[in-house]
Amino acid sequence: MLQISPKPFRSILILQTKFIGDIVLSSTLARNLQLEYPGVRIVFLCEARLASFVTAHGIASEVVTFRRAAMRGTPLERGRELYSMISKLRQFRFDLTIDLTDSKTSRIIVRFLNVRTRIGYNPSERPLRWHERQPANLFARPFGFGEQHYLYRYLSPLEPLGVPLRVRAPSIRPLPLETARAQALLDRHRLRPNDFIAVHAGASFHGRRWQPERFAAVIDTIARETGLDFVLVGGPDERKPAEQILAHAASPIVNLVGALSLETLLAVLQQARLFVGNESGPMHMAAAAGTPVVGLYGLTSPAVWGPVGVPSLALQPSMPCNCVAGSLCNPLDPSKACCVWRLEVEPVVAAVRQVLSRTQVELEHAV
């Protein structure tokens, strides 16, 4: 077995090529490494659109980026993008790589880097085929520290390094400039901090989006009962569900979908009284910003992917699911299942009421 040198690591590459929610969760790994190795240089390999968020909030010192579209293109396009990534990474002198992505591509990248200590998972999330080789020489358990949440998959590389777990939940606070931008935006729409609920109705797959008319029903009920305002958030490709919510809701709603950078979105979410939305990256961003969460889940288990570190409730229909989507749904793949459609309005309204009530005393003390 590889012997870990007592000399601290000075330059670490973390391969985390996935989505903003994964970046948020894996920021906790980076924070623990920064505490263990003061002054360490941490570099993230991630998609280009996530780069400024990662460096601006101190998750990593630097990033090496790739274009997801190119990696999904022709073999020639994939080859060029892979060559470009490896060329950039070889300019660094890493003494440790941590492969959180755990994919065929990430293993290829690690093989081409001359790094002494290389952490991977044993067993891999997807079993290696006969022709694939695991380049890691130090192994992390799939889920470390005796926990099943995916956060602990990203924290488990600390175990083989012998690094104590000092930080257990993501905590990402917005930059002062972004807080000022968010405040100016809220002022423009006559919204006050802690007096509105942020709603995210988007998701990567249509079947993971709770029905817009049901979001509208929740908004109307809670707005009538509490007087709180509502703000819709999301990316440019999530405008359609937002427009459908606006069409069904009787309450006035501020629509910021497609209008915010990730950095400004974090600042807006921190100002919210509550976040309500589908299981998604913005949900994890809201929790990391310290905002209470009501999360809506389908086939994905809240025990594995639920919000952490804040008061929250995660709702999921009873399982096994009686399929409501026919051929659209893949019942074996949480990323392509439509089970969230079976959630009714009233349980979501009740969850919103409960989290608002539970956090009211905290809010009053803060004021």
mmCIF file of C-alpha atoms in Angstrom:
data_model
loop_
_atom_site.group_PDB
_atom_site.id
_atom_site.type_symbol
_atom_site.label_atom_id
_atom_site.label_comp_id
_atom_site.label_asym_id
_atom_site.label_seq_id
_atom_site.Cartn_x
_atom_site.Cartn_y
_atom_site.Cartn_z
ATOM 1 C CA MET A 1 0.000 0.000 0.000
ATOM 2 C CA LEU A 2 1.170 3.520 -0.766
ATOM 3 C CA GLN A 3 2.774 5.216 2.228
ATOM 4 C CA ILE A 4 1.653 8.815 2.740
ATOM 5 C CA SER A 5 4.580 11.165 3.196
ATOM 6 C CA PRO A 6 4.501 13.234 6.407
ATOM 7 C CA LYS A 7 5.352 16.236 4.237
ATOM 8 C CA PRO A 8 2.131 18.213 3.596
ATOM 9 C CA PHE A 9 0.687 18.384 0.110
ATOM 10 C CA ARG A 10 1.245 21.728 -1.565
ATOM 11 C CA SER A 11 -0.586 21.349 -4.879
ATOM 12 C CA ILE A 12 -3.788 19.321 -5.258
ATOM 13 C CA LEU A 13 -5.907 18.637 -8.328
ATOM 14 C CA ILE A 14 -9.582 17.833 -7.721
ATOM 15 C CA LEU A 15 -11.361 16.407 -10.743
ATOM 16 C CA GLN A 16 -14.958 17.492 -10.313
ATOM 17 C CA THR A 17 -16.416 17.950 -13.762
ATOM 18 C CA LYS A 18 -20.116 17.726 -12.988
ATOM 19 C CA PHE A 19 -22.786 20.284 -12.080
ATOM 20 C CA ILE A 20 -23.130 23.236 -9.723
ATOM 21 C CA GLY A 21 -24.695 21.061 -7.008
ATOM 22 C CA ASP A 22 -21.675 18.744 -7.101
ATOM 23 C CA ILE A 23 -19.352 21.747 -6.915
ATOM 24 C CA VAL A 24 -21.212 23.023 -3.844
ATOM 25 C CA LEU A 25 -20.990 19.660 -2.060
ATOM 26 C CA SER A 26 -17.340 19.084 -2.977
ATOM 27 C CA SER A 27 -16.442 22.575 -1.718
ATOM 28 C CA THR A 28 -16.555 20.963 1.737
ATOM 29 C CA LEU A 29 -13.719 18.612 0.768
ATOM 30 C CA ALA A 30 -11.706 21.585 -0.460
ATOM 31 C CA ARG A 31 -12.322 23.461 2.789
ATOM 32 C CA ASN A 32 -11.119 20.553 4.927
ATOM 33 C CA LEU A 33 -7.972 20.255 2.801
ATOM 34 C CA GLN A 34 -7.324 23.998 3.138
ATOM 35 C CA LEU A 35 -7.567 23.698 6.917
ATOM 36 C CA GLU A 36 -5.244 20.686 7.035
ATOM 37 C CA TYR A 37 -2.661 22.110 4.614
ATOM 38 C CA PRO A 38 -2.515 25.908 5.084
ATOM 39 C CA GLY A 39 -1.462 27.673 1.899
ATOM 40 C CA VAL A 40 -2.235 24.649 -0.288
ATOM 41 C CA ARG A 41 -2.844 25.310 -3.964
ATOM 42 C CA ILE A 42 -6.091 23.578 -4.970
ATOM 43 C CA VAL A 43 -6.973 23.369 -8.661
ATOM 44 C CA PHE A 44 -10.390 22.183 -9.863
ATOM 45 C CA LEU A 45 -11.026 20.612 -13.234
ATOM 46 C CA CYS A 46 -14.579 21.651 -14.095
ATOM 47 C CA GLU A 47 -16.875 22.871 -16.832
ATOM 48 C CA ALA A 48 -16.092 26.365 -18.110
ATOM 49 C CA ARG A 49 -19.365 27.956 -16.942
ATOM 50 C CA LEU A 50 -18.557 27.036 -13.313
ATOM 51 C CA ALA A 51 -15.035 28.475 -13.278
ATOM 52 C CA SER A 52 -15.708 31.977 -11.945
ATOM 53 C CA PHE A 53 -17.960 30.646 -9.168
ATOM 54 C CA VAL A 54 -15.282 28.190 -8.009
ATOM 55 C CA THR A 55 -12.449 30.721 -7.835
ATOM 56 C CA ALA A 56 -14.475 33.734 -6.684
ATOM 57 C CA HIS A 57 -15.675 31.918 -3.572
ATOM 58 C CA GLY A 58 -12.281 30.427 -2.695
ATOM 59 C CA ILE A 59 -13.272 26.828 -3.370
ATOM 60 C CA ALA A 60 -10.112 26.512 -5.459
ATOM 61 C CA SER A 61 -7.110 28.701 -6.144
ATOM 62 C CA GLU A 62 -7.355 28.060 -9.871
ATOM 63 C CA VAL A 63 -9.399 26.087 -12.367
ATOM 64 C CA VAL A 64 -8.718 24.230 -15.579
ATOM 65 C CA THR A 65 -11.849 24.146 -17.676
ATOM 66 C CA PHE A 66 -13.380 22.110 -20.455
ATOM 67 C CA ARG A 67 -16.372 22.552 -22.741
ATOM 68 C CA ARG A 68 -19.095 19.976 -22.114
ATOM 69 C CA ALA A 69 -20.443 20.456 -25.645
ATOM 70 C CA ALA A 70 -17.069 19.449 -27.092
ATOM 71 C CA MET A 71 -16.864 16.383 -24.840
ATOM 72 C CA ARG A 72 -20.249 15.310 -26.199
ATOM 73 C CA GLY A 73 -19.290 15.997 -29.816
ATOM 74 C CA THR A 74 -17.589 13.926 -32.483
ATOM 75 C CA PRO A 75 -14.610 11.688 -31.613
ATOM 76 C CA LEU A 76 -12.318 14.341 -33.109
ATOM 77 C CA GLU A 77 -13.878 17.101 -30.975
ATOM 78 C CA ARG A 78 -13.640 14.961 -27.846
ATOM 79 C CA GLY A 79 -10.029 14.097 -28.605
ATOM 80 C CA ARG A 80 -9.053 17.734 -29.091
ATOM 81 C CA GLU A 81 -10.773 18.813 -25.877
ATOM 82 C CA LEU A 82 -9.166 15.993 -23.918
ATOM 83 C CA TYR A 83 -5.728 16.836 -25.316
ATOM 84 C CA SER A 84 -6.233 20.491 -24.401
ATOM 85 C CA MET A 85 -7.213 19.605 -20.818
ATOM 86 C CA ILE A 86 -4.255 17.296 -20.287
ATOM 87 C CA SER A 87 -1.836 19.816 -21.783
ATOM 88 C CA LYS A 88 -3.031 22.524 -19.396
ATOM 89 C CA LEU A 89 -2.935 20.237 -16.375
ATOM 90 C CA ARG A 90 0.597 19.036 -17.105
ATOM 91 C CA GLN A 91 1.825 22.605 -16.707
ATOM 92 C CA PHE A 92 1.115 22.261 -12.980
ATOM 93 C CA ARG A 93 3.242 20.200 -10.618
ATOM 94 C CA PHE A 94 0.615 18.406 -8.582
ATOM 95 C CA ASP A 95 1.588 16.153 -5.706
ATOM 96 C CA LEU A 96 -1.943 14.819 -5.200
ATOM 97 C CA THR A 97 -4.934 14.152 -7.464
ATOM 98 C CA ILE A 98 -8.435 13.390 -6.154
ATOM 99 C CA ASP A 99 -10.793 11.969 -8.755
ATOM 100 C CA LEU A 100 -14.323 12.775 -7.571
ATOM 101 C CA THR A 101 -15.795 12.379 -11.051
ATOM 102 C CA ASP A 102 -14.901 8.662 -11.108
ATOM 103 C CA SER A 103 -15.429 8.283 -14.847
ATOM 104 C CA LYS A 104 -13.612 6.707 -17.761
ATOM 105 C CA THR A 105 -12.530 10.163 -18.950
ATOM 106 C CA SER A 106 -11.273 11.298 -15.546
ATOM 107 C CA ARG A 107 -9.232 8.101 -15.183
ATOM 108 C CA ILE A 108 -7.641 8.722 -18.602
ATOM 109 C CA ILE A 109 -6.691 12.230 -17.502
ATOM 110 C CA VAL A 110 -5.095 11.013 -14.257
ATOM 111 C CA ARG A 111 -3.082 8.383 -16.136
ATOM 112 C CA PHE A 112 -1.466 11.085 -18.241
ATOM 113 C CA LEU A 113 -0.389 13.176 -15.242
ATOM 114 C CA ASN A 114 2.847 12.383 -13.455
ATOM 115 C CA VAL A 115 1.540 12.609 -9.884
ATOM 116 C CA ARG A 116 2.845 10.494 -7.026
ATOM 117 C CA THR A 117 -0.355 10.206 -4.940
ATOM 118 C CA ARG A 118 -3.603 9.539 -6.798
ATOM 119 C CA ILE A 119 -6.879 8.996 -4.928
ATOM 120 C CA GLY A 120 -9.781 7.141 -6.531
ATOM 121 C CA TYR A 121 -12.762 5.136 -5.338
ATOM 122 C CA ASN A 122 -12.818 1.439 -4.568
ATOM 123 C CA PRO A 123 -15.123 0.173 -5.835
ATOM 124 C CA SER A 124 -15.834 2.603 -8.636
ATOM 125 C CA GLU A 125 -19.368 3.942 -9.032
ATOM 126 C CA ARG A 126 -19.505 2.196 -12.399
ATOM 127 C CA PRO A 127 -17.487 -1.043 -12.518
ATOM 128 C CA LEU A 128 -14.438 -0.851 -14.744
ATOM 129 C CA ARG A 129 -14.605 -2.827 -17.967
ATOM 130 C CA TRP A 130 -11.957 -5.435 -18.759
ATOM 131 C CA HIS A 131 -9.897 -2.994 -20.845
ATOM 132 C CA GLU A 132 -9.981 -0.125 -18.313
ATOM 133 C CA ARG A 133 -7.314 0.478 -15.713
ATOM 134 C CA GLN A 134 -7.634 2.253 -12.377
ATOM 135 C CA PRO A 135 -4.758 4.759 -12.125
ATOM 136 C CA ALA A 136 -5.341 5.476 -8.432
ATOM 137 C CA ASN A 137 -2.837 4.153 -5.911
ATOM 138 C CA LEU A 138 -4.726 5.289 -2.811
ATOM 139 C CA PHE A 139 -8.389 4.420 -2.362
ATOM 140 C CA ALA A 140 -11.400 6.043 -0.754
ATOM 141 C CA ARG A 141 -14.552 4.239 0.256
ATOM 142 C CA PRO A 142 -17.611 5.064 -1.874
ATOM 143 C CA PHE A 143 -19.181 6.735 1.183
ATOM 144 C CA GLY A 144 -16.924 7.673 4.047
ATOM 145 C CA PHE A 145 -17.344 8.442 7.739
ATOM 146 C CA GLY A 146 -20.234 5.981 8.009
ATOM 147 C CA GLU A 147 -22.691 8.265 6.211
ATOM 148 C CA GLN A 148 -24.839 7.634 3.129
ATOM 149 C CA HIS A 149 -25.354 11.204 1.871
ATOM 150 C CA TYR A 150 -23.509 11.983 -1.362
ATOM 151 C CA LEU A 151 -21.689 14.774 0.441
ATOM 152 C CA TYR A 152 -19.748 12.038 2.229
ATOM 153 C CA ARG A 153 -18.747 10.452 -1.044
ATOM 154 C CA TYR A 154 -16.978 13.717 -1.779
ATOM 155 C CA LEU A 155 -15.543 13.867 1.755
ATOM 156 C CA SER A 156 -14.354 10.240 1.842
ATOM 157 C CA PRO A 157 -10.913 10.977 0.258
ATOM 158 C CA LEU A 158 -10.017 12.579 3.585
ATOM 159 C CA GLU A 159 -10.023 9.138 5.250
ATOM 160 C CA PRO A 160 -7.082 7.538 3.391
ATOM 161 C CA LEU A 161 -5.154 10.785 3.835
ATOM 162 C CA GLY A 162 -5.732 10.681 7.591
ATOM 163 C CA VAL A 163 -7.238 14.184 7.476
ATOM 164 C CA PRO A 164 -9.778 14.879 10.258
ATOM 165 C CA LEU A 165 -13.286 15.941 9.270
ATOM 166 C CA ARG A 166 -13.512 19.493 10.592
ATOM 167 C CA VAL A 167 -16.223 20.890 8.279
ATOM 168 C CA ARG A 168 -19.304 18.727 7.644
ATOM 169 C CA ALA A 169 -21.528 20.952 5.509
ATOM 170 C CA PRO A 170 -21.017 23.406 2.641
ATOM 171 C CA SER A 171 -20.930 27.054 3.609
ATOM 172 C CA ILE A 172 -20.539 29.474 0.716
ATOM 173 C CA ARG A 173 -21.229 33.135 1.331
ATOM 174 C CA PRO A 174 -21.729 35.646 -1.480
ATOM 175 C CA LEU A 175 -19.126 38.227 -2.345
ATOM 176 C CA PRO A 176 -19.772 41.794 -1.100
ATOM 177 C CA LEU A 177 -20.091 43.060 -4.679
ATOM 178 C CA GLU A 178 -22.678 40.383 -5.488
ATOM 179 C CA THR A 179 -24.568 41.130 -2.276
ATOM 180 C CA ALA A 180 -24.764 44.774 -3.347
ATOM 181 C CA ARG A 181 -25.986 43.736 -6.801
ATOM 182 C CA ALA A 182 -28.599 41.457 -5.295
ATOM 183 C CA GLN A 183 -29.772 44.187 -2.942
ATOM 184 C CA ALA A 184 -30.094 46.675 -5.801
ATOM 185 C CA LEU A 185 -32.103 44.118 -7.771
ATOM 186 C CA LEU A 186 -34.392 43.438 -4.823
ATOM 187 C CA ASP A 187 -34.867 47.160 -4.259
ATOM 188 C CA ARG A 188 -35.844 47.579 -7.902
ATOM 189 C CA HIS A 189 -38.634 45.044 -7.409
ATOM 190 C CA ARG A 190 -39.544 46.368 -3.939
ATOM 191 C CA LEU A 191 -38.487 43.169 -2.234
ATOM 192 C CA ARG A 192 -37.086 43.118 1.281
ATOM 193 C CA PRO A 193 -34.522 40.618 2.616
ATOM 194 C CA ASN A 194 -36.109 37.648 4.447
ATOM 195 C CA ASP A 195 -39.500 38.732 3.140
ATOM 196 C CA PHE A 196 -39.650 36.620 -0.009
ATOM 197 C CA ILE A 197 -39.496 32.959 -0.993
ATOM 198 C CA ALA A 198 -37.233 31.850 -3.853
ATOM 199 C CA VAL A 199 -38.773 29.225 -6.137
ATOM 200 C CA HIS A 200 -36.837 27.084 -8.596
ATOM 201 C CA ALA A 201 -39.077 25.100 -10.947
ATOM 202 C CA GLY A 202 -36.382 23.904 -13.348
ATOM 203 C CA ALA A 203 -34.359 20.713 -13.616
ATOM 204 C CA SER A 204 -32.129 19.040 -16.185
ATOM 205 C CA PHE A 205 -34.895 16.658 -17.298
ATOM 206 C CA HIS A 206 -38.550 17.544 -17.895
ATOM 207 C CA GLY A 207 -39.689 14.643 -15.726
ATOM 208 C CA ARG A 208 -37.842 16.002 -12.673
ATOM 209 C CA ARG A 209 -39.795 19.271 -12.814
ATOM 210 C CA TRP A 210 -42.798 19.406 -10.509
ATOM 211 C CA GLN A 211 -45.843 20.637 -12.410
ATOM 212 C CA PRO A 212 -45.865 24.469 -12.852
ATOM 213 C CA GLU A 213 -49.568 24.713 -11.996
ATOM 214 C CA ARG A 214 -48.835 23.032 -8.663
ATOM 215 C CA PHE A 215 -46.019 25.476 -7.924
ATOM 216 C CA ALA A 216 -48.525 28.254 -8.722
ATOM 217 C CA ALA A 217 -51.066 26.768 -6.298
ATOM 218 C CA VAL A 218 -48.472 26.648 -3.496
ATOM 219 C CA ILE A 219 -47.411 30.227 -4.212
ATOM 220 C CA ASP A 220 -50.989 31.524 -4.116
ATOM 221 C CA THR A 221 -51.771 29.712 -0.860
ATOM 222 C CA ILE A 222 -48.634 30.789 0.993
ATOM 223 C CA ALA A 223 -48.800 34.353 -0.347
ATOM 224 C CA ARG A 224 -52.393 34.643 0.890
ATOM 225 C CA GLU A 225 -51.556 33.211 4.327
ATOM 226 C CA THR A 226 -48.264 34.994 5.016
ATOM 227 C CA GLY A 227 -48.021 38.042 2.771
ATOM 228 C CA LEU A 228 -44.566 36.903 1.643
ATOM 229 C CA ASP A 229 -43.420 37.759 -1.875
ATOM 230 C CA PHE A 230 -42.172 35.188 -4.385
ATOM 231 C CA VAL A 231 -39.197 35.206 -6.759
ATOM 232 C CA LEU A 232 -38.615 32.694 -9.550
ATOM 233 C CA VAL A 233 -34.961 31.763 -10.181
ATOM 234 C CA GLY A 234 -33.227 29.505 -12.680
ATOM 235 C CA GLY A 235 -31.064 29.359 -15.769
ATOM 236 C CA PRO A 236 -31.803 30.601 -19.293
ATOM 237 C CA ASP A 237 -33.004 27.141 -20.367
ATOM 238 C CA GLU A 238 -35.613 27.105 -17.581
ATOM 239 C CA ARG A 239 -37.768 29.984 -18.776
ATOM 240 C CA LYS A 240 -40.663 27.794 -19.947
ATOM 241 C CA PRO A 241 -41.716 26.410 -16.533
ATOM 242 C CA ALA A 242 -41.368 29.916 -15.081
ATOM 243 C CA GLU A 243 -43.696 31.327 -17.740
ATOM 244 C CA GLN A 244 -46.191 28.546 -17.009
ATOM 245 C CA ILE A 245 -46.150 29.382 -13.296
ATOM 246 C CA LEU A 246 -46.814 33.042 -14.078
ATOM 247 C CA ALA A 247 -49.710 32.032 -16.317
ATOM 248 C CA HIS A 248 -51.367 29.938 -13.576
ATOM 249 C CA ALA A 249 -50.683 32.064 -10.476
ATOM 250 C CA ALA A 250 -52.961 34.825 -9.249
ATOM 251 C CA SER A 251 -50.299 36.322 -6.972
ATOM 252 C CA PRO A 252 -47.726 38.840 -8.203
ATOM 253 C CA ILE A 253 -44.391 37.085 -8.792
ATOM 254 C CA VAL A 254 -40.954 38.485 -9.664
ATOM 255 C CA ASN A 255 -39.367 36.479 -12.466
ATOM 256 C CA LEU A 256 -35.540 36.458 -12.422
ATOM 257 C CA VAL A 257 -35.119 33.233 -14.422
ATOM 258 C CA GLY A 258 -32.209 33.576 -16.841
ATOM 259 C CA ALA A 259 -31.258 36.998 -15.461
ATOM 260 C CA LEU A 260 -28.621 36.097 -12.839
ATOM 261 C CA SER A 261 -25.063 34.837 -12.863
ATOM 262 C CA LEU A 262 -24.311 32.034 -10.429
ATOM 263 C CA GLU A 263 -22.545 34.529 -8.176
ATOM 264 C CA THR A 264 -25.547 36.892 -8.046
ATOM 265 C CA LEU A 265 -27.960 33.985 -7.696
ATOM 266 C CA LEU A 266 -26.129 32.887 -4.540
ATOM 267 C CA ALA A 267 -26.506 36.405 -3.119
ATOM 268 C CA VAL A 268 -30.248 36.501 -3.942
ATOM 269 C CA LEU A 269 -30.762 33.073 -2.369
ATOM 270 C CA GLN A 270 -29.029 34.187 0.816
ATOM 271 C CA GLN A 271 -31.532 37.049 1.130
ATOM 272 C CA ALA A 272 -34.540 34.698 0.763
ATOM 273 C CA ARG A 273 -36.690 33.629 3.699
ATOM 274 C CA LEU A 274 -37.001 30.148 2.188
ATOM 275 C CA PHE A 275 -36.118 28.187 -0.940
ATOM 276 C CA VAL A 276 -38.735 25.903 -2.534
ATOM 277 C CA GLY A 277 -37.796 23.839 -5.550
ATOM 278 C CA ASN A 278 -36.944 20.630 -7.311
ATOM 279 C CA GLU A 279 -33.858 18.645 -6.390
ATOM 280 C CA SER A 280 -31.237 20.737 -8.171
ATOM 281 C CA GLY A 281 -28.026 22.738 -8.005
ATOM 282 C CA PRO A 282 -29.790 25.938 -6.835
ATOM 283 C CA MET A 283 -31.258 23.962 -3.928
ATOM 284 C CA HIS A 284 -27.728 23.067 -2.735
ATOM 285 C CA MET A 285 -26.626 26.667 -3.338
ATOM 286 C CA ALA A 286 -29.455 27.953 -1.139
ATOM 287 C CA ALA A 287 -28.505 25.553 1.665
ATOM 288 C CA ALA A 288 -24.823 26.526 1.390
ATOM 289 C CA ALA A 289 -25.855 30.188 1.649
ATOM 290 C CA GLY A 290 -27.697 29.412 4.894
ATOM 291 C CA THR A 291 -31.279 29.588 3.569
ATOM 292 C CA PRO A 292 -33.895 27.032 4.759
ATOM 293 C CA VAL A 293 -35.106 24.636 2.069
ATOM 294 C CA VAL A 294 -38.188 22.690 1.012
ATOM 295 C CA GLY A 295 -36.960 20.222 -1.634
ATOM 296 C CA LEU A 296 -39.131 18.192 -4.011
ATOM 297 C CA TYR A 297 -37.848 14.742 -4.979
ATOM 298 C CA GLY A 298 -38.806 11.983 -7.358
ATOM 299 C CA LEU A 299 -36.874 8.737 -7.667
ATOM 300 C CA THR A 300 -33.731 10.312 -6.193
ATOM 301 C CA SER A 301 -33.436 9.586 -2.468
ATOM 302 C CA PRO A 302 -33.450 12.673 -0.192
ATOM 303 C CA ALA A 303 -31.311 10.664 2.238
ATOM 304 C CA VAL A 304 -28.564 10.670 -0.390
ATOM 305 C CA TRP A 305 -29.114 14.031 -2.122
ATOM 306 C CA GLY A 306 -31.074 16.128 0.386
ATOM 307 C CA PRO A 307 -30.113 19.635 1.529
ATOM 308 C CA VAL A 308 -27.602 19.721 4.386
ATOM 309 C CA GLY A 309 -26.639 22.215 7.047
ATOM 310 C CA VAL A 310 -29.914 24.183 7.257
ATOM 311 C CA PRO A 311 -33.486 23.644 8.486
ATOM 312 C CA SER A 312 -35.171 21.729 5.684
ATOM 313 C CA LEU A 313 -37.820 19.264 4.617
ATOM 314 C CA ALA A 314 -37.538 16.972 1.605
ATOM 315 C CA LEU A 315 -40.711 15.536 0.088
ATOM 316 C CA GLN A 316 -40.906 12.384 -1.982
ATOM 317 C CA PRO A 317 -43.933 10.384 -3.165
ATOM 318 C CA SER A 318 -44.408 6.908 -1.762
ATOM 319 C CA MET A 319 -42.258 4.231 -3.372
ATOM 320 C CA PRO A 320 -42.349 2.058 -5.363
ATOM 321 C CA CYS A 321 -43.883 4.553 -7.769
ATOM 322 C CA ASN A 322 -46.990 3.838 -9.826
ATOM 323 C CA CYS A 323 -45.711 5.231 -13.121
ATOM 324 C CA VAL A 324 -47.516 8.338 -14.327
ATOM 325 C CA ALA A 325 -45.395 9.090 -17.380
ATOM 326 C CA GLY A 326 -45.382 5.966 -19.530
ATOM 327 C CA SER A 327 -42.616 5.798 -22.099
ATOM 328 C CA LEU A 328 -41.170 9.186 -21.047
ATOM 329 C CA CYS A 329 -39.976 7.768 -17.749
ATOM 330 C CA ASN A 330 -36.988 5.498 -17.105
ATOM 331 C CA PRO A 331 -37.842 3.924 -13.736
ATOM 332 C CA LEU A 332 -34.262 2.696 -13.250
ATOM 333 C CA ASP A 333 -32.577 6.097 -13.710
ATOM 334 C CA PRO A 334 -33.259 8.850 -11.122
ATOM 335 C CA SER A 335 -32.098 11.489 -13.610
ATOM 336 C CA LYS A 336 -34.785 10.395 -16.086
ATOM 337 C CA ALA A 337 -37.705 9.484 -13.845
ATOM 338 C CA CYS A 338 -40.964 11.418 -13.433
ATOM 339 C CA CYS A 339 -41.919 10.305 -9.903
ATOM 340 C CA VAL A 340 -41.990 13.893 -8.571
ATOM 341 C CA TRP A 341 -45.176 14.445 -10.614
ATOM 342 C CA ARG A 342 -47.002 12.319 -8.037
ATOM 343 C CA LEU A 343 -46.451 14.897 -5.271
ATOM 344 C CA GLU A 344 -49.702 16.697 -4.441
ATOM 345 C CA VAL A 345 -50.017 20.380 -3.567
ATOM 346 C CA GLU A 346 -51.153 20.090 0.046
ATOM 347 C CA PRO A 347 -48.077 18.226 1.423
ATOM 348 C CA VAL A 348 -45.832 20.881 -0.140
ATOM 349 C CA VAL A 349 -47.935 23.688 1.349
ATOM 350 C CA ALA A 350 -47.756 21.949 4.743
ATOM 351 C CA ALA A 351 -43.946 21.585 4.459
ATOM 352 C CA VAL A 352 -43.561 25.287 3.621
ATOM 353 C CA ARG A 353 -45.714 26.235 6.605
ATOM 354 C CA GLN A 354 -43.705 23.947 8.884
ATOM 355 C CA VAL A 355 -40.267 25.238 7.869
ATOM 356 C CA LEU A 356 -41.432 28.869 8.043
ATOM 357 C CA SER A 357 -42.807 28.255 11.532
ATOM 358 C CA ARG A 358 -39.717 26.367 12.681
ATOM 359 C CA THR A 359 -37.367 29.154 11.567
ATOM 360 C CA GLN A 360 -39.467 32.143 12.686
ATOM 361 C CA VAL A 361 -37.952 32.331 16.174
ATOM 362 C CA GLU A 362 -34.446 32.152 14.696
ATOM 363 C CA LEU A 363 -35.293 35.002 12.317
ATOM 364 C CA GLU A 364 -36.696 37.177 15.116
ATOM 365 C CA HIS A 365 -33.546 36.664 17.209
ATOM 366 C CA ALA A 366 -31.376 37.603 14.226
ATOM 367 C CA VAL A 367 -33.321 40.839 13.781
#
